[in-house]
Short mmCIF file of C-alpha atoms and ligand atoms in Angstrom, two decimals:
data_model
loop_
_atom_site.label_atom_id
_atom_site.label_comp_id
_atom_site.label_asym_id
_atom_site.label_seq_id
_atom_site.Cartn_x
_atom_site.Cartn_y
_atom_site.Cartn_z
CA MET A 17 20.66 -18.51 -47.45
CA ASN A 18 20.42 -15.63 -49.94
CA ARG A 19 21.69 -12.21 -48.95
CA GLN A 20 18.20 -11.00 -48.64
CA ALA A 21 17.81 -13.52 -45.88
CA LEU A 22 20.88 -12.80 -44.02
CA ASP A 23 19.96 -9.07 -43.81
CA GLU A 24 16.72 -10.23 -42.34
CA LEU A 25 18.18 -12.42 -39.57
CA LYS A 26 21.13 -9.61 -39.08
CA GLN A 27 17.98 -6.98 -38.40
CA GLN A 28 16.07 -9.73 -35.97
CA ILE A 29 19.00 -9.81 -33.99
CA PRO A 30 21.03 -6.53 -33.08
CA LEU A 31 24.83 -6.69 -32.09
CA LEU A 32 24.11 -5.51 -29.04
CA ASP A 33 21.20 -7.71 -27.46
CA TYR A 34 23.05 -10.92 -28.84
CA LEU A 35 26.08 -9.64 -26.73
CA GLN A 36 24.28 -8.84 -23.95
CA ALA A 37 22.51 -12.46 -23.99
CA GLN A 38 26.33 -13.74 -23.65
CA ASP A 39 26.54 -11.74 -20.49
CA TRP A 40 28.78 -8.76 -22.04
CA GLN A 41 28.77 -5.70 -20.59
CA PRO A 42 29.54 -2.03 -22.02
CA VAL A 43 32.03 -0.24 -19.60
CA ARG A 44 32.04 3.25 -21.13
CA PRO A 45 30.13 4.84 -23.43
CA LEU A 46 31.64 6.68 -26.63
CA SER A 47 30.30 9.25 -28.85
CA GLY A 48 27.23 8.31 -31.39
CA GLY A 49 25.71 5.62 -28.95
CA ARG A 50 28.79 3.78 -29.38
CA TRP A 51 30.02 1.62 -26.28
CA MET A 52 33.58 0.26 -25.16
CA GLY A 53 33.58 -2.92 -23.11
CA LEU A 54 36.04 -5.71 -22.21
CA CYS A 55 36.64 -7.88 -25.42
CA PRO A 56 34.93 -11.27 -25.23
CA LEU A 57 36.77 -13.05 -27.86
CA HIS A 58 40.26 -12.47 -25.95
CA ALA A 59 41.54 -12.14 -22.20
CA ASP A 60 41.27 -8.48 -22.41
CA ARG A 61 42.21 -6.09 -19.24
CA LYS A 62 41.19 -2.99 -20.26
CA PRO A 63 38.35 -2.14 -22.58
CA SER A 64 39.28 -2.72 -26.38
CA PHE A 65 35.94 -3.92 -27.67
CA LEU A 66 33.89 -0.97 -29.68
CA VAL A 67 30.20 -1.92 -30.27
CA ASP A 68 28.51 -0.08 -32.28
CA PRO A 69 24.63 -0.92 -31.83
CA GLY A 70 23.38 1.56 -34.50
CA LYS A 71 25.48 -0.14 -37.36
CA SER A 72 25.26 -3.64 -35.25
CA LEU A 73 28.91 -3.72 -35.59
CA PHE A 74 31.99 -4.81 -33.39
CA TYR A 75 35.97 -4.01 -33.56
CA CYS A 76 38.71 -4.73 -31.18
CA TYR A 77 41.72 -2.71 -30.61
CA GLY A 78 43.25 -5.79 -28.88
CA CYS A 79 42.85 -8.60 -30.76
CA GLY A 80 41.57 -6.68 -34.71
CA ARG A 81 38.81 -8.65 -35.14
CA GLY A 82 35.65 -6.83 -36.02
CA GLY A 83 31.92 -7.48 -38.37
CA ASP A 84 28.54 -8.32 -37.73
CA VAL A 85 26.64 -10.65 -35.14
CA ILE A 86 27.26 -13.44 -37.43
CA ARG A 87 30.82 -12.88 -37.46
CA PHE A 88 30.72 -12.45 -33.81
CA ALA A 89 29.21 -15.60 -33.73
CA GLU A 90 31.52 -17.84 -35.58
CA ILE A 91 34.72 -16.43 -33.75
CA TYR A 92 32.76 -16.61 -30.14
CA HIS A 93 31.56 -19.79 -30.59
CA ASP A 94 34.46 -21.22 -32.40
CA VAL A 95 32.18 -22.68 -35.44
CA LYS A 96 31.75 -22.10 -39.08
CA PHE A 97 29.62 -19.69 -40.90
CA PRO A 98 26.70 -22.23 -41.78
CA GLN A 99 26.83 -23.27 -38.06
CA ALA A 100 26.84 -19.69 -36.90
CA LEU A 101 23.87 -18.98 -38.93
CA ALA A 102 22.09 -22.15 -37.25
CA LEU A 103 23.38 -20.68 -33.70
CA LEU A 104 21.48 -17.59 -34.16
CA ARG A 105 18.49 -18.72 -35.65
CA GLN A 106 17.91 -20.66 -32.70
CA TRP A 107 18.66 -17.84 -30.72
CA ARG A 108 16.10 -15.62 -32.45
CA GLY A 109 13.45 -18.66 -32.16
CA LEU A 110 13.78 -19.18 -28.29
CA ALA A 111 12.17 -15.91 -27.44
CA PRO A 112 8.81 -16.62 -29.07
CA LEU A 113 9.04 -20.16 -27.94
CA LEU A 114 9.36 -19.30 -24.41
CA GLN A 115 6.67 -16.56 -24.50
CA GLN A 116 4.43 -19.34 -26.01
CA VAL A 117 5.49 -21.80 -22.63
CA ALA A 118 4.64 -18.89 -20.51
CA ASP A 119 1.44 -18.73 -21.82
CA PHE A 120 0.22 -22.21 -21.53
CA CYS A 121 1.49 -22.51 -18.28
CA ARG A 122 -0.84 -19.36 -17.51
CA VAL A 123 -3.64 -20.89 -18.36
CA GLN A 124 -2.69 -24.37 -16.11
CA LEU A 125 -2.50 -22.17 -13.38
CA HIS A 126 -6.46 -21.68 -13.24
CA ARG A 127 -6.81 -25.66 -14.26
CA HIS A 128 -4.78 -26.96 -11.41
CA ALA A 129 -6.18 -26.54 -7.82
CA GLU A 130 -2.46 -27.87 -6.50
CA ALA A 131 -0.71 -25.05 -8.00
CA GLY A 132 -2.94 -22.47 -6.36
CA ALA A 133 -2.97 -24.22 -3.25
CA TYR A 134 0.80 -23.80 -3.23
CA LEU A 135 0.73 -20.29 -3.95
CA GLY A 136 -1.54 -19.09 -1.26
CA GLN A 137 1.00 -21.32 1.00
CA ARG A 138 3.66 -18.89 -0.32
CA GLY A 139 1.38 -15.63 0.67
CA VAL A 140 0.83 -15.26 -3.01
CA ARG A 141 -2.76 -14.13 -3.49
CA SER A 142 -3.57 -10.90 -5.59
CA PRO A 143 -4.30 -11.50 -8.97
CA GLU A 144 -2.86 -8.26 -10.35
CA LEU A 145 0.60 -9.74 -8.83
CA ILE A 146 0.15 -12.97 -10.95
CA GLU A 147 -0.67 -10.90 -13.97
CA HIS A 148 2.36 -8.66 -13.21
CA MET A 149 4.74 -11.61 -12.77
CA GLN A 150 2.79 -13.94 -15.40
CA ILE A 151 3.08 -16.76 -13.14
CA GLY A 152 2.29 -20.21 -14.20
CA TYR A 153 1.87 -23.99 -14.06
CA ALA A 154 3.59 -26.67 -15.53
CA PRO A 155 1.65 -29.95 -14.89
CA GLY A 156 4.22 -32.58 -15.92
CA GLY A 157 3.71 -35.50 -18.33
CA SER A 158 3.44 -34.63 -22.10
CA CYS A 159 0.87 -32.19 -22.26
CA LEU A 160 3.14 -28.93 -22.83
CA ARG A 161 5.65 -31.35 -25.40
CA ALA A 162 1.79 -32.05 -27.23
CA TRP A 163 0.71 -28.40 -27.20
CA LEU A 164 4.00 -26.91 -28.54
CA MET A 165 4.29 -29.68 -31.26
CA GLN A 166 0.48 -28.93 -32.44
CA SER A 167 1.90 -25.38 -32.86
CA GLY A 168 4.39 -26.23 -34.83
CA TYR A 169 7.49 -26.79 -33.06
CA PRO A 170 9.82 -29.87 -33.75
CA LEU A 171 10.28 -31.77 -31.24
CA SER A 172 14.26 -31.45 -31.79
CA ALA A 173 14.01 -27.88 -31.03
CA LEU A 174 11.90 -28.75 -27.54
CA ARG A 175 14.33 -30.78 -26.74
CA GLN A 176 17.13 -28.49 -27.58
CA ALA A 177 15.49 -25.73 -25.29
CA GLY A 178 15.74 -28.11 -22.38
CA LEU A 179 11.63 -28.19 -22.24
CA VAL A 180 11.53 -31.76 -22.84
CA THR A 181 13.94 -34.79 -21.39
CA SER A 182 15.18 -37.26 -23.69
CA LEU A 183 12.53 -39.62 -23.09
CA GLY A 184 10.13 -37.42 -24.37
CA TYR A 185 8.19 -35.82 -21.29
CA ASP A 186 7.83 -32.55 -19.99
CA ALA A 187 11.09 -31.48 -18.10
CA TYR A 188 9.04 -29.22 -16.05
CA VAL A 189 6.97 -31.34 -13.69
CA HIS A 190 4.20 -29.96 -11.03
CA ARG A 191 6.17 -26.68 -11.16
CA ILE A 192 5.32 -22.87 -10.46
CA VAL A 193 6.94 -21.40 -13.83
CA PHE A 194 8.07 -17.39 -14.07
CA PRO A 195 9.08 -16.08 -17.19
CA LEU A 196 12.45 -14.26 -17.25
CA GLU A 197 14.44 -12.85 -19.77
CA GLY A 198 15.21 -15.75 -21.98
CA ASN A 199 14.56 -18.31 -19.77
CA LEU A 200 11.96 -19.77 -17.53
CA TYR A 201 12.37 -20.02 -13.93
CA GLY A 202 10.16 -23.53 -12.21
CA ARG A 203 9.96 -23.36 -8.84
CA SER A 204 8.68 -27.32 -7.57
CA ILE A 205 5.55 -27.72 -5.52
CA SER A 206 6.75 -31.18 -4.60
CA ALA A 207 9.27 -31.54 -1.52
CA ALA A 208 10.61 -34.66 -3.31
CA ALA A 209 11.93 -32.97 -5.93
CA PRO A 210 14.81 -30.28 -6.45
CA PRO A 211 13.19 -27.11 -5.89
CA HIS A 212 14.70 -24.45 -8.03
CA ARG A 213 14.77 -25.42 -12.01
CA LEU A 214 15.84 -23.03 -14.74
CA LEU A 215 16.38 -23.93 -18.61
CA PRO A 216 20.14 -24.60 -19.93
CA GLY A 217 21.32 -21.20 -20.61
CA PRO A 218 22.08 -18.05 -18.75
CA LYS A 219 19.62 -16.74 -15.90
CA GLY A 220 19.65 -13.41 -17.44
CA GLY A 221 19.59 -9.83 -16.11
CA LEU A 222 17.78 -8.82 -12.56
CA TYR A 223 14.31 -9.64 -12.24
CA ALA A 224 11.93 -6.67 -13.96
CA TRP A 225 14.85 -4.15 -13.55
CA GLU A 226 13.16 -2.02 -15.96
CA GLN A 227 11.14 -1.15 -13.63
CA ALA A 228 13.17 -1.30 -10.19
CA TRP A 229 16.00 0.67 -11.98
CA ARG A 230 14.45 4.24 -11.80
CA TYR A 231 14.00 4.15 -7.70
CA PRO A 232 16.59 5.92 -5.91
CA GLU A 233 16.60 2.72 -3.33
CA VAL A 234 16.35 -0.70 -4.71
CA ILE A 235 15.42 -3.99 -2.64
CA LEU A 236 17.65 -6.86 -4.08
CA LEU A 237 16.29 -10.20 -3.24
CA GLU A 238 17.46 -13.71 -3.45
CA GLY A 239 14.21 -15.76 -4.94
CA LEU A 240 11.11 -14.78 -7.03
CA LEU A 241 8.58 -15.94 -4.07
CA ASP A 242 10.56 -13.10 -2.02
CA TYR A 243 10.15 -10.40 -4.88
CA ALA A 244 5.96 -11.50 -4.87
CA VAL A 245 5.24 -10.92 -1.50
CA LEU A 246 7.36 -7.76 -1.43
CA TRP A 247 5.82 -6.50 -4.39
CA GLN A 248 2.29 -7.26 -3.22
CA ALA A 249 3.06 -5.63 0.36
CA GLY A 250 3.22 -2.44 -1.99
CA PHE A 251 7.12 -2.38 -2.44
CA HIS A 252 7.71 -1.94 -6.00
CA ASN A 253 11.38 -1.03 -5.76
CA VAL A 254 12.39 -4.55 -5.76
CA THR A 255 14.59 -7.02 -8.08
CA CYS A 256 15.89 -10.63 -7.65
CA ALA A 257 18.90 -11.78 -8.35
CA LEU A 258 17.82 -15.42 -8.55
CA GLY A 259 20.65 -16.61 -5.85
CA THR A 260 22.91 -14.74 -3.74
CA HIS A 261 25.82 -15.14 -6.58
CA LEU A 262 25.06 -12.19 -9.25
CA ASN A 263 26.44 -12.45 -12.85
CA ALA A 264 28.49 -9.90 -14.21
CA ARG A 265 25.28 -8.77 -16.02
CA GLN A 266 23.37 -8.81 -12.91
CA PHE A 267 26.13 -6.67 -11.09
CA GLN A 268 26.72 -4.38 -13.65
CA GLN A 269 22.85 -3.24 -13.66
CA LEU A 270 23.37 -2.52 -9.36
CA CYS A 271 25.94 -0.15 -10.44
CA ASP A 272 24.39 1.71 -13.57
CA GLY A 273 23.96 4.82 -11.70
CA PRO A 274 23.30 6.32 -8.54
CA ARG A 275 21.39 4.48 -6.29
CA THR A 276 21.19 2.79 -2.72
CA VAL A 277 20.94 -1.23 -2.73
CA TYR A 278 19.15 -3.00 0.11
CA LEU A 279 19.99 -6.28 0.15
CA SER A 280 17.64 -8.77 2.02
CA PHE A 281 18.80 -12.41 1.49
CA ASP A 282 17.86 -15.47 3.78
CA ALA A 283 18.80 -15.13 7.41
CA ASP A 284 20.11 -18.92 6.81
CA ALA A 285 20.70 -20.62 10.56
CA ASN A 286 24.37 -21.49 9.25
CA GLY A 287 25.48 -17.93 7.91
CA SER A 288 25.25 -18.45 3.92
CA GLY A 289 23.22 -15.50 3.48
CA PRO A 290 24.53 -12.85 5.86
CA GLN A 291 27.57 -14.03 4.49
CA ALA A 292 27.02 -13.76 0.65
CA SER A 293 25.17 -9.79 1.73
CA ALA A 294 28.22 -8.82 3.46
CA GLN A 295 30.42 -9.80 0.60
CA LEU A 296 28.14 -8.20 -1.96
CA ALA A 297 27.56 -4.96 0.10
CA HIS A 298 31.43 -4.57 0.39
CA ARG A 299 31.89 -5.36 -3.51
CA LEU A 300 29.11 -2.59 -4.37
CA GLY A 301 31.00 0.27 -1.83
CA VAL A 302 33.93 -0.37 -3.80
CA HIS A 303 31.88 0.79 -6.76
CA GLY A 304 30.48 3.70 -5.24
CA ILE A 305 27.02 2.24 -4.63
CA PRO A 306 26.07 2.26 -0.96
CA ALA A 307 24.72 -0.91 0.21
CA ARG A 308 22.85 -1.41 3.27
CA ARG A 309 21.77 -5.17 4.95
CA ILE A 310 17.96 -5.79 6.12
CA LEU A 311 18.46 -8.09 9.22
CA LEU A 312 15.21 -10.38 9.11
CA PRO A 313 14.59 -12.95 11.98
CA VAL A 314 17.32 -15.76 11.93
CA GLY A 315 15.46 -18.57 9.95
CA HIS A 316 13.52 -16.26 7.89
CA ASP A 317 13.49 -15.17 4.57
CA PRO A 318 11.56 -12.18 2.88
CA ASN A 319 8.73 -14.72 2.23
CA SER A 320 8.34 -15.98 5.23
CA PHE A 321 8.51 -13.26 7.08
CA PHE A 322 5.35 -11.92 5.47
CA VAL A 323 4.09 -15.72 5.04
CA GLN A 324 3.98 -15.81 9.08
CA GLY A 325 2.31 -12.62 9.78
CA GLY A 326 4.83 -10.03 8.79
CA ASP A 327 3.43 -6.65 7.16
CA ALA A 328 4.41 -3.56 5.40
CA GLY A 329 4.79 -1.39 8.24
CA GLN A 330 7.18 -4.07 10.23
CA PHE A 331 9.22 -4.62 7.16
CA GLN A 332 9.44 -0.93 6.48
CA SER A 333 11.06 -0.78 9.93
CA LEU A 334 13.66 -3.22 9.09
CA LEU A 335 14.43 -1.38 6.16
CA GLU A 336 14.84 2.04 8.28
CA ALA A 337 17.09 -0.24 10.68
CA ALA A 338 19.36 -1.63 7.66
CA GLN A 339 22.94 -1.29 8.27
CA PRO A 340 25.72 -0.36 6.25
ZN1 LIG Y 561 39.98 -8.56 -28.90
#
């Protein structure tokens, strides 16, 4: 790789983007748009890792290491220079690949009646919502693989991304597909398969946070089908963590400004949803973010609440009755 190709790679992969994709979080802003945070390269207790997004450089006052995104990948993944380049190239290639998959699946959604029927059962009806969430469908077999290989992707890249099984079949079979930042969530429409699937790699930040963050009150949900029915009912201050356990990045996003967080997790009969929301409410409170828990009828999640006849007015009443 010559100097020019190296510069190009570095330009295409801003250090801050790459760090955040590895779940690094900025803790304290400095002058000139720079950030301090915990060092991902050594066991850091107080933020000693300086990042300059403008220059795409880092330096750690703790372990004394610094450099560009390639240097970071070398140390972080503990690999030599050529392997670091390969990892970065692979990471850079994933976003366009996932976009292609999402586009393909959106076309399939309209070709497979079973997909539309499933969405209907889960209360997803509005074409505007399907467009907003870029909802698609993965039929399975090997149609996705065939289409991507026709578009020039080698089989090895598809395997590496987790899109194709070791036997060469599409990994997502009969799944409703939702594009995420750097991943792809697949919800099985068949009761025989595990319901939730993600591609290997982090689940990313909060869903659609770029829209939700500006509201002074944000409703945090467990799943994308909960998000879908609330958005459709006119609540656009919603986001979703894909589960009740927030990763570091998601938690930091909730805490990145003054807001009240309404938690609406599944009201499981076994108490796991309520327990998770009580713990999260406490953690948010410790970080100065007031949290309120929405109490759904037992056995319900926000999706089933709407599917079984609940409407925006009734949900609004639950919001107003939410408890600290
Ligand atoms: Zn360090």
